[in-house]
Coordinates of C-alpha atoms in Angstrom, one line a residue:
M501 CA 111.9 168.7 25.1
N502 CA 111.4 168.3 28.2
N503 CA 108.2 171.0 28.1
L504 CA 106.9 168.4 30.0
N505 CA 109.1 167.3 32.7
G506 CA 107.7 166.8 36.6
L507 CA 103.7 166.0 35.0
K508 CA 103.1 162.1 36.5
P509 CA 102.9 159.7 35.7
A510 CA 106.2 160.5 34.2
S511 CA 106.8 157.0 32.4
I512 CA 104.6 158.3 30.4
W513 CA 104.8 162.0 29.9
S514 CA 108.3 161.6 28.9
H515 CA 107.7 158.8 26.2
F516 CA 104.5 161.2 24.3
E517 CA 107.1 164.3 24.3
A518 CA 109.7 161.3 22.8
I519 CA 107.0 160.6 20.5
C520 CA 105.9 164.6 19.8
Q521 CA 109.9 165.1 18.0
I522 CA 109.2 162.0 15.3
P523 CA 106.1 162.8 12.4
R524 CA 103.6 160.9 11.8
P525 CA 101.2 161.8 9.1
S526 CA 98.8 159.1 8.2
K527 CA 99.8 157.4 5.3
R528 CA 103.6 158.4 6.4
E529 CA 104.3 156.8 9.6
D530 CA 108.2 155.3 9.0
K531 CA 109.8 157.1 10.9
I532 CA 107.3 156.7 13.8
I533 CA 107.9 152.7 12.5
A534 CA 111.6 153.2 12.8
F535 CA 111.9 154.4 16.4
L536 CA 109.7 151.6 17.5
A537 CA 112.3 149.0 15.6
D538 CA 114.9 151.5 17.9
F539 CA 112.9 150.6 20.8
A540 CA 112.5 147.6 20.7
R541 CA 116.1 146.6 19.8
L542 CA 116.6 148.7 22.8
N543 CA 114.7 147.1 25.4
Q544 CA 115.3 143.6 24.1
L545 CA 111.6 142.5 22.9
P546 CA 110.4 141.1 19.8
F547 CA 109.2 143.5 17.4
K548 CA 107.5 142.3 13.9
K549 CA 106.1 144.5 11.2
D550 CA 104.0 143.4 8.5
S551 CA 103.3 144.6 4.9
A552 CA 101.1 147.2 5.8
G553 CA 103.4 148.6 8.3
N554 CA 101.6 147.7 11.3
V555 CA 103.7 146.7 14.0
L556 CA 103.8 144.3 17.1
I557 CA 106.0 144.6 20.2
S558 CA 105.6 141.8 22.5
K559 CA 106.7 141.4 26.8
A560 CA 106.7 138.5 28.7
A561 CA 105.0 138.1 31.3
S562 CA 106.0 139.3 35.0
K563 CA 107.3 136.6 37.8
G564 CA 104.5 134.5 38.8
M565 CA 102.3 134.8 36.1
E566 CA 103.4 132.9 33.0
N567 CA 99.4 131.5 32.9
K568 CA 98.2 134.3 33.0
R569 CA 95.9 135.2 29.3
A570 CA 97.9 137.3 26.3
L571 CA 96.2 141.0 26.1
V572 CA 96.7 143.1 23.3
L573 CA 97.7 146.7 23.7
Q574 CA 96.7 148.7 20.5
S575 CA 97.0 151.8 19.7
H576 CA 96.9 153.7 16.2
L577 CA 100.4 155.2 14.8
D578 CA 99.4 158.5 12.4
M579 CA 98.0 161.4 13.4
V580 CA 95.6 164.4 12.2
C581 CA 98.3 167.2 11.4
E582 CA 96.1 170.7 10.8
K583 CA 97.2 173.4 12.2
N584 CA 96.1 176.9 12.2
E585 CA 96.0 179.2 9.9
G586 CA 99.6 181.3 9.8
T587 CA 101.4 178.6 11.8
I588 CA 103.8 177.7 9.8
H589 CA 104.9 174.0 10.3
N590 CA 106.0 171.7 8.7
F591 CA 104.2 168.3 9.4
D592 CA 106.6 165.7 7.2
T593 CA 109.9 167.3 8.9
D594 CA 108.9 169.5 11.9
P595 CA 108.1 168.5 15.6
I596 CA 105.1 168.8 17.4
K597 CA 105.7 171.4 20.3
P598 CA 103.4 170.4 23.6
Y599 CA 103.2 172.5 26.6
I600 CA 101.2 172.5 30.2
D601 CA 98.8 175.7 30.0
G602 CA 97.0 175.1 33.2
E603 CA 95.0 171.5 33.6
W604 CA 95.9 171.0 30.2
V605 CA 98.9 169.8 27.7
T606 CA 97.9 171.1 24.3
A607 CA 100.6 172.4 21.0
E608 CA 101.8 175.1 19.8
G609 CA 99.2 176.2 17.0
T610 CA 98.7 172.6 15.5
T611 CA 97.1 169.6 16.4
L612 CA 98.9 167.4 19.6
G613 CA 98.5 164.1 18.4
A614 CA 97.6 162.7 22.0
D615 CA 94.8 160.6 19.8
C616 CA 96.5 158.2 19.7
G617 CA 100.2 159.4 21.2
I618 CA 99.4 159.1 25.0
G619 CA 98.0 155.4 24.6
I620 CA 101.4 154.8 22.0
A621 CA 103.0 156.4 25.0
A622 CA 101.4 154.2 27.9
Q623 CA 102.4 151.1 25.8
L624 CA 106.1 152.2 26.1
A625 CA 105.3 152.9 29.2
I626 CA 104.5 149.3 30.3
L627 CA 106.7 148.0 27.5
T628 CA 109.8 149.2 29.4
A629 CA 107.9 149.3 33.8
D630 CA 109.2 146.1 35.0
N631 CA 107.6 146.2 38.3
L632 CA 104.5 145.9 37.2
K633 CA 102.6 142.5 37.1
H634 CA 101.0 141.3 33.9
G635 CA 100.4 138.0 32.0
P636 CA 101.4 138.0 28.1
I637 CA 101.5 141.8 26.5
E638 CA 101.1 142.0 23.2
C639 CA 101.8 145.7 21.8
L640 CA 99.8 146.3 18.7
F641 CA 100.3 150.0 16.8
T642 CA 98.7 150.4 13.7
V643 CA 98.9 152.3 10.9
D644 CA 96.9 155.4 9.1
E645 CA 93.6 155.1 11.3
E646 CA 93.1 158.8 10.3
T647 CA 92.4 158.8 6.4
G648 CA 91.2 155.0 5.7
L649 CA 92.2 152.3 9.1
T650 CA 94.1 150.2 6.2
G651 CA 96.1 149.0 8.9
A652 CA 93.5 148.2 10.3
K653 CA 91.8 146.1 6.6
A654 CA 95.5 145.5 6.0
L655 CA 96.1 143.1 9.6
E656 CA 96.6 139.6 8.0
A657 CA 94.8 136.9 11.0
G658 CA 97.6 135.4 13.3
F659 CA 99.2 138.5 13.6
F660 CA 98.6 138.6 17.6
T661 CA 97.9 135.7 19.6
G662 CA 95.6 137.3 22.3
K663 CA 92.5 136.7 22.7
A664 CA 91.6 139.9 24.3
L665 CA 92.3 143.8 23.1
I666 CA 92.6 146.9 24.6
N667 CA 92.3 149.6 22.5
L668 CA 93.8 152.8 23.8
D669 CA 92.1 155.2 21.2
S670 CA 88.8 156.8 23.3
E671 CA 88.9 160.4 24.5
D672 CA 86.5 160.4 28.0
E673 CA 88.2 159.2 31.2
G674 CA 85.4 157.6 33.1
E675 CA 84.0 155.7 30.4
L676 CA 84.1 152.6 29.1
F677 CA 83.9 152.5 25.3
I678 CA 81.4 148.5 24.3
G679 CA 80.5 149.2 20.7
C680 CA 81.4 152.3 18.0
A681 CA 80.1 153.4 14.7
G682 CA 80.6 152.4 11.4
G683 CA 81.4 154.5 8.5
I684 CA 81.7 155.5 4.6
D685 CA 83.7 158.0 2.6
T686 CA 81.6 159.7 -0.5
V687 CA 83.6 161.8 -2.5
I688 CA 82.2 164.0 -5.3
S689 CA 84.1 165.9 -8.5
I690 CA 82.1 168.9 -10.2
H691 CA 83.5 169.3 -13.5
Y692 CA 83.9 172.7 -15.1
E693 CA 84.8 175.2 -17.6
T694 CA 86.6 179.3 -16.7
V695 CA 85.5 181.9 -18.4
D696 CA 87.7 185.4 -19.0
T697 CA 87.1 187.6 -16.5
P698 CA 84.3 190.7 -17.3
G699 CA 85.0 194.5 -16.9
G700 CA 83.2 196.2 -14.4
F701 CA 83.3 193.9 -11.6
F702 CA 85.1 194.5 -8.2
P703 CA 87.1 190.9 -6.8
V704 CA 87.3 190.8 -2.7
R705 CA 88.0 187.4 -1.1
I706 CA 85.6 186.1 2.1
S707 CA 86.9 183.7 4.6
V708 CA 85.0 182.6 7.5
S709 CA 87.9 181.0 10.7
G710 CA 88.0 181.1 14.4
L711 CA 85.3 178.0 14.7
L712 CA 86.2 175.5 17.0
G713 CA 86.3 172.3 14.6
G714 CA 87.4 169.0 15.9
H715 CA 86.4 165.1 15.6
S716 CA 83.5 164.7 13.2
G717 CA 82.0 161.8 15.4
D718 CA 82.7 162.4 18.5
D719 CA 81.4 166.3 18.7
I720 CA 78.7 166.1 16.0
N721 CA 76.3 166.7 17.7
K722 CA 77.9 169.9 19.6
N723 CA 76.6 173.1 17.8
R724 CA 79.6 173.1 16.2
G725 CA 79.6 175.7 13.5
N726 CA 80.5 174.5 10.1
A727 CA 82.9 177.0 8.6
I728 CA 81.5 175.2 4.5
K729 CA 78.1 175.8 5.7
I730 CA 78.7 179.2 7.2
L731 CA 80.4 181.1 3.8
N732 CA 78.3 178.6 1.4
R733 CA 75.1 179.8 2.8
F734 CA 75.6 183.8 1.8
L735 CA 77.0 182.8 -1.0
W736 CA 74.0 181.6 -1.8
Q737 CA 72.1 184.4 0.0
T738 CA 74.5 186.6 -2.6
M739 CA 73.7 184.6 -6.3
Q740 CA 70.0 185.7 -5.7
K741 CA 69.9 189.4 -5.2
Y742 CA 73.6 189.9 -7.9
E743 CA 74.9 188.8 -10.4
I744 CA 77.8 187.6 -9.1
Y745 CA 81.4 185.3 -10.4
L746 CA 82.9 182.7 -8.4
A747 CA 87.0 182.5 -9.2
D748 CA 87.8 180.1 -6.2
Y749 CA 86.0 178.4 -3.5
Q750 CA 88.5 176.5 -0.3
G751 CA 87.1 174.7 2.8
G752 CA 88.3 172.3 5.4
N753 CA 90.7 170.0 5.3
L754 CA 90.2 165.7 6.7
R755 CA 87.2 163.9 6.2
N756 CA 87.1 163.3 9.9
A757 CA 87.4 166.9 11.1
I758 CA 84.6 169.4 11.0
A759 CA 84.9 172.7 9.0
R760 CA 86.7 175.2 10.8
E761 CA 87.9 177.4 8.2
A762 CA 86.2 178.1 4.5
S763 CA 87.2 180.5 1.8
A764 CA 85.9 182.0 -2.1
V765 CA 87.2 184.3 -3.7
V766 CA 84.3 186.3 -5.8
L767 CA 83.7 189.2 -8.2
V768 CA 80.6 191.8 -7.0
P769 CA 79.6 194.6 -9.5
V770 CA 81.1 197.7 -8.8
S771 CA 77.7 199.1 -9.2
R772 CA 77.3 196.8 -5.9
K773 CA 80.0 197.4 -4.1
E774 CA 78.4 198.7 -1.3
K775 CA 75.7 197.0 -1.3
V776 CA 76.8 193.8 -1.1
T777 CA 79.2 195.2 1.8
I778 CA 76.4 196.5 4.0
D779 CA 74.3 192.8 3.4
F780 CA 77.9 191.0 3.9
N781 CA 77.6 192.9 8.1
I782 CA 74.4 191.8 8.1
Y783 CA 74.8 188.5 7.8
R784 CA 77.9 188.5 10.1
S785 CA 75.8 190.0 12.5
Q786 CA 73.2 188.0 12.4
L787 CA 75.5 184.2 12.0
E788 CA 77.6 186.0 14.6
S789 CA 73.8 185.8 17.6
E790 CA 73.0 182.4 16.1
I791 CA 76.6 181.1 16.9
I792 CA 78.3 182.8 19.3
L793 CA 77.5 180.8 21.9
D794 CA 78.9 177.7 21.1
E795 CA 81.9 179.5 18.9
P796 CA 83.2 182.2 20.6
G797 CA 85.7 182.8 18.0
V798 CA 83.9 182.6 14.4
K799 CA 85.3 185.3 12.2
L800 CA 84.0 186.5 9.7
L801 CA 86.1 189.3 6.6
L802 CA 85.3 190.1 3.3
E803 CA 88.5 192.2 1.8
S804 CA 89.7 193.2 -1.6
C805 CA 92.3 190.6 -2.9
E806 CA 93.6 191.0 -6.5
L807 CA 91.7 190.2 -9.5
P808 CA 92.0 187.3 -10.8
G809 CA 92.4 185.9 -15.2
K810 CA 89.7 183.2 -15.0
V811 CA 86.5 182.9 -13.5
I812 CA 84.5 179.2 -13.3
D813 CA 81.8 179.6 -15.7
H814 CA 77.7 180.9 -14.4
L815 CA 76.2 176.8 -14.9
S816 CA 79.2 175.3 -12.9
Q817 CA 79.2 178.1 -9.8
S818 CA 74.7 177.4 -9.7
K819 CA 75.0 174.8 -9.3
L820 CA 78.4 174.2 -6.7
V821 CA 76.6 176.7 -4.7
N822 CA 73.0 175.2 -5.0
A823 CA 74.5 171.5 -4.2
L824 CA 76.8 172.7 -1.1
Y825 CA 73.0 174.6 0.8
A826 CA 71.2 171.1 -0.1
C827 CA 73.7 168.8 0.9
P828 CA 73.0 167.6 4.7
H829 CA 75.5 168.0 7.7
G830 CA 75.4 166.7 11.5
V831 CA 73.6 164.7 13.0
L832 CA 70.6 162.9 11.5
A833 CA 69.1 160.7 13.9
M834 CA 70.1 160.0 17.3
S835 CA 69.8 156.3 19.1
T836 CA 67.3 154.2 20.9
R837 CA 69.1 152.0 21.9
M838 CA 71.7 153.9 24.0
P839 CA 69.6 157.5 25.0
G840 CA 72.6 159.9 24.1
L841 CA 74.1 158.5 21.9
V842 CA 74.3 159.8 17.9
E843 CA 73.5 156.7 15.5
T844 CA 73.9 158.1 12.1
S845 CA 75.5 162.2 11.0
T846 CA 76.9 163.3 8.0
N847 CA 80.4 165.8 7.1
L848 CA 80.5 168.0 5.0
A849 CA 84.5 167.8 5.6
S850 CA 86.0 170.3 2.8
V851 CA 85.7 172.3 -0.6
K852 CA 88.0 171.9 -2.7
T853 CA 88.9 174.2 -6.1
K854 CA 91.5 171.6 -7.7
S855 CA 93.9 171.9 -11.3
E856 CA 92.3 171.1 -14.6
N857 CA 89.0 173.0 -13.8
L858 CA 88.1 170.6 -11.2
I859 CA 86.5 170.8 -7.7
E860 CA 86.4 168.2 -5.0
I861 CA 84.1 168.0 -2.2
T862 CA 84.9 165.5 0.3
T863 CA 82.0 164.1 3.1
S864 CA 82.0 161.2 5.7
Q865 CA 79.0 159.1 7.2
R866 CA 78.9 157.5 10.1
S867 CA 76.5 155.2 11.9
D868 CA 75.6 152.6 14.2
L869 CA 73.6 150.9 11.7
E870 CA 74.6 149.5 8.3
S871 CA 71.3 150.2 6.6
G872 CA 71.9 153.9 8.5
K873 CA 75.8 154.2 7.1
W874 CA 74.5 153.8 3.3
D875 CA 70.8 155.7 3.9
A876 CA 73.5 158.6 4.9
A877 CA 75.2 157.8 2.3
Y878 CA 72.6 158.0 -0.6
M879 CA 71.5 161.1 1.2
V880 CA 74.2 163.3 0.1
E881 CA 74.2 161.2 -3.1
S882 CA 71.2 162.3 -3.8
V883 CA 71.2 165.9 -3.9
F884 CA 74.5 165.4 -6.0
Q885 CA 73.0 163.6 -8.6
L886 CA 70.5 166.8 -9.3
I887 CA 73.7 168.2 -11.2
E888 CA 76.9 166.7 -13.4
S889 CA 79.2 165.2 -11.2
N890 CA 81.3 162.4 -10.2
I891 CA 79.6 160.3 -7.6
R892 CA 82.2 157.8 -5.2
H893 CA 81.7 155.8 -2.5
G894 CA 84.6 154.6 -0.3
E895 CA 85.1 150.9 1.0
G896 CA 84.1 152.4 4.5
Y897 CA 84.0 150.4 7.6
P898 CA 82.3 148.4 9.9
G899 CA 80.8 148.9 13.2
W900 CA 81.6 147.6 16.4
T901 CA 78.5 145.4 17.8
P902 CA 78.4 145.9 22.0
N903 CA 79.6 143.2 24.1
P904 CA 77.4 143.9 27.4
S905 CA 78.5 139.5 29.1
S906 CA 82.5 140.7 27.8
E907 CA 85.0 139.4 30.7
L908 CA 87.1 142.1 29.4
L909 CA 84.1 144.7 29.9
S910 CA 84.0 143.3 33.8
V911 CA 87.4 143.0 34.5
T912 CA 87.4 147.0 33.9
R913 CA 84.9 148.0 35.1
S914 CA 85.0 145.9 39.1
S915 CA 88.6 147.7 38.6
Y916 CA 87.4 151.1 38.3
L917 CA 85.3 151.0 40.8
R918 CA 87.6 149.8 42.7
L919 CA 90.4 152.3 42.5
F920 CA 88.0 155.5 42.2
E921 CA 85.2 154.2 44.0
V922 CA 82.3 155.3 41.4
E923 CA 80.6 153.1 38.6
P924 CA 82.6 154.0 34.5
I925 CA 79.5 155.1 32.6
V926 CA 79.8 152.2 30.2
R927 CA 78.7 153.2 26.0
S928 CA 79.3 152.5 22.7
I929 CA 80.9 155.6 20.5
H930 CA 79.7 157.3 17.2
A931 CA 83.5 157.1 16.2
G932 CA 84.9 154.9 14.2
L933 CA 87.0 152.7 16.2
E934 CA 89.7 149.9 14.3
C935 CA 87.5 147.3 16.8
G936 CA 84.9 146.1 14.1
L937 CA 87.9 145.6 11.3
F938 CA 89.7 143.4 14.1
L939 CA 86.6 141.4 15.3
E940 CA 86.0 140.8 11.0
K941 CA 89.2 138.4 11.3
F942 CA 89.3 138.0 15.0
P943 CA 86.1 136.8 15.6
E944 CA 86.0 135.5 19.2
L945 CA 87.6 138.7 19.9
D946 CA 86.8 140.6 23.0
M947 CA 87.6 143.8 23.0
I948 CA 87.2 147.6 25.4
S949 CA 88.1 150.9 25.1
F950 CA 89.7 153.2 27.5
G951 CA 91.8 156.3 27.5
P952 CA 92.2 159.9 29.8
T953 CA 89.7 162.9 29.2
M954 CA 91.0 164.9 25.3
R955 CA 89.1 168.1 23.7
G956 CA 89.2 169.4 20.8
V957 CA 90.7 166.3 19.1
H958 CA 91.6 167.0 15.5
S959 CA 91.5 170.6 15.4
P960 CA 94.8 172.4 16.4
D961 CA 92.8 173.5 20.1
E962 CA 93.6 169.7 20.6
K963 CA 94.1 168.8 24.6
I964 CA 94.9 166.8 26.9
N965 CA 93.7 166.3 31.0
I966 CA 96.7 165.7 33.0
K967 CA 95.0 164.2 36.5
T968 CA 93.1 161.6 33.7
V969 CA 96.1 160.3 32.2
D970 CA 97.5 159.1 35.8
K971 CA 94.3 158.1 36.2
F972 CA 94.3 156.1 32.8
W973 CA 97.3 154.8 33.9
N974 CA 96.2 153.3 37.3
L975 CA 93.3 151.8 35.6
L976 CA 95.2 150.3 32.8
I977 CA 98.2 149.0 35.4
E978 CA 95.0 147.5 37.1
V979 CA 93.6 145.6 34.9
L980 CA 97.1 144.2 33.4
A981 CA 97.0 142.5 36.7
N982 CA 93.5 141.1 36.9
Y983 CA 93.2 139.9 33.9

């Protein structure tokens, strides 16, 4: 503890550092929920929890503000759990280790959890502050935002009373968000047969690492490399020239993160070993020249490994590699309604060789348009319909349609201008926020989202800019005083 000692505002950073000590993976938020219950009891604040695990802590209006309308502050409790290869960390038991790196706060080898830990910290700071002006406050903490938005989906009407809500889950200071994309997951299962490892073949492990990764919504237009696509491109090219056998294929991790690492165990003919190595070195050089400006840390390795006893049958191998090559990834359409905004995208998130002769491929699609979301999902489905596979779409979640006439937006905009003497940018975001689901149950809800600047979210490179946290805090308390 105290790695962040001395940062301003002290109240937010002390709460954030305390949150970092509490494991909070998606779907396993019991420890942070218990922490909030103890926090409410200690500070004599009303606390309630619903059957899904969502928490509401309320605070009465400050003196003289009793007639103000209630305002809901909302963040999610879970965090994306990603770590660098070689980092020893158990996200179920071990604390996150934040530290100051110049103008940023980051973590040692893991995601930082500032998404959405800094929002939680801001809520706790407001709940414990005794010198702020504000009307009635309801702090809503939802569960499982990162892997399905199940907390927001399960939220019951009437759980909170406020008619206006500030979502604290944005990542660009100076930008006010009034809309977000809807999304859906498409998961593909491919069953395969194994055959005995043939003689005359040499085993190698081909790996891709060192990529930036990032958020599959907010970073999808930043030319980030996808480790699965990079690996699969070489596998496809090699299959066209030589008889090879694939024994294992692993890539990516979470559906909402761009794949940073991927690897495959491949058997190459002993007689072609040198040629495959030359081909790999040529490919590595070509690939690096293509993406080095956007991915300076990319690393491709081909190394010998232990000979497996079984390999994937040739037909399944061919179907898999061809389908992954054809599977779309990245931006599919830019918005014509809001220039500069991605309208529709898809993310090839992970490929996992599982037990019982099963390979599972996870993808996610996002769009400002409900029809665009499904078009992207069907595009992915159509690729895998060409091979024998099981395809299923998730429930998905709705987008949040912008309301430029929002009263809360007007108050926030004028507060920002008054504080910093510059107009904030007002826009929509190509990431999934819980706001669309809130609107389904609270149709009259007026909403806005803002936060400090974060980079590398959903990857071990995640970091949060220190100066912008102070601006975020000042804006938040100014809006509380003026709404």
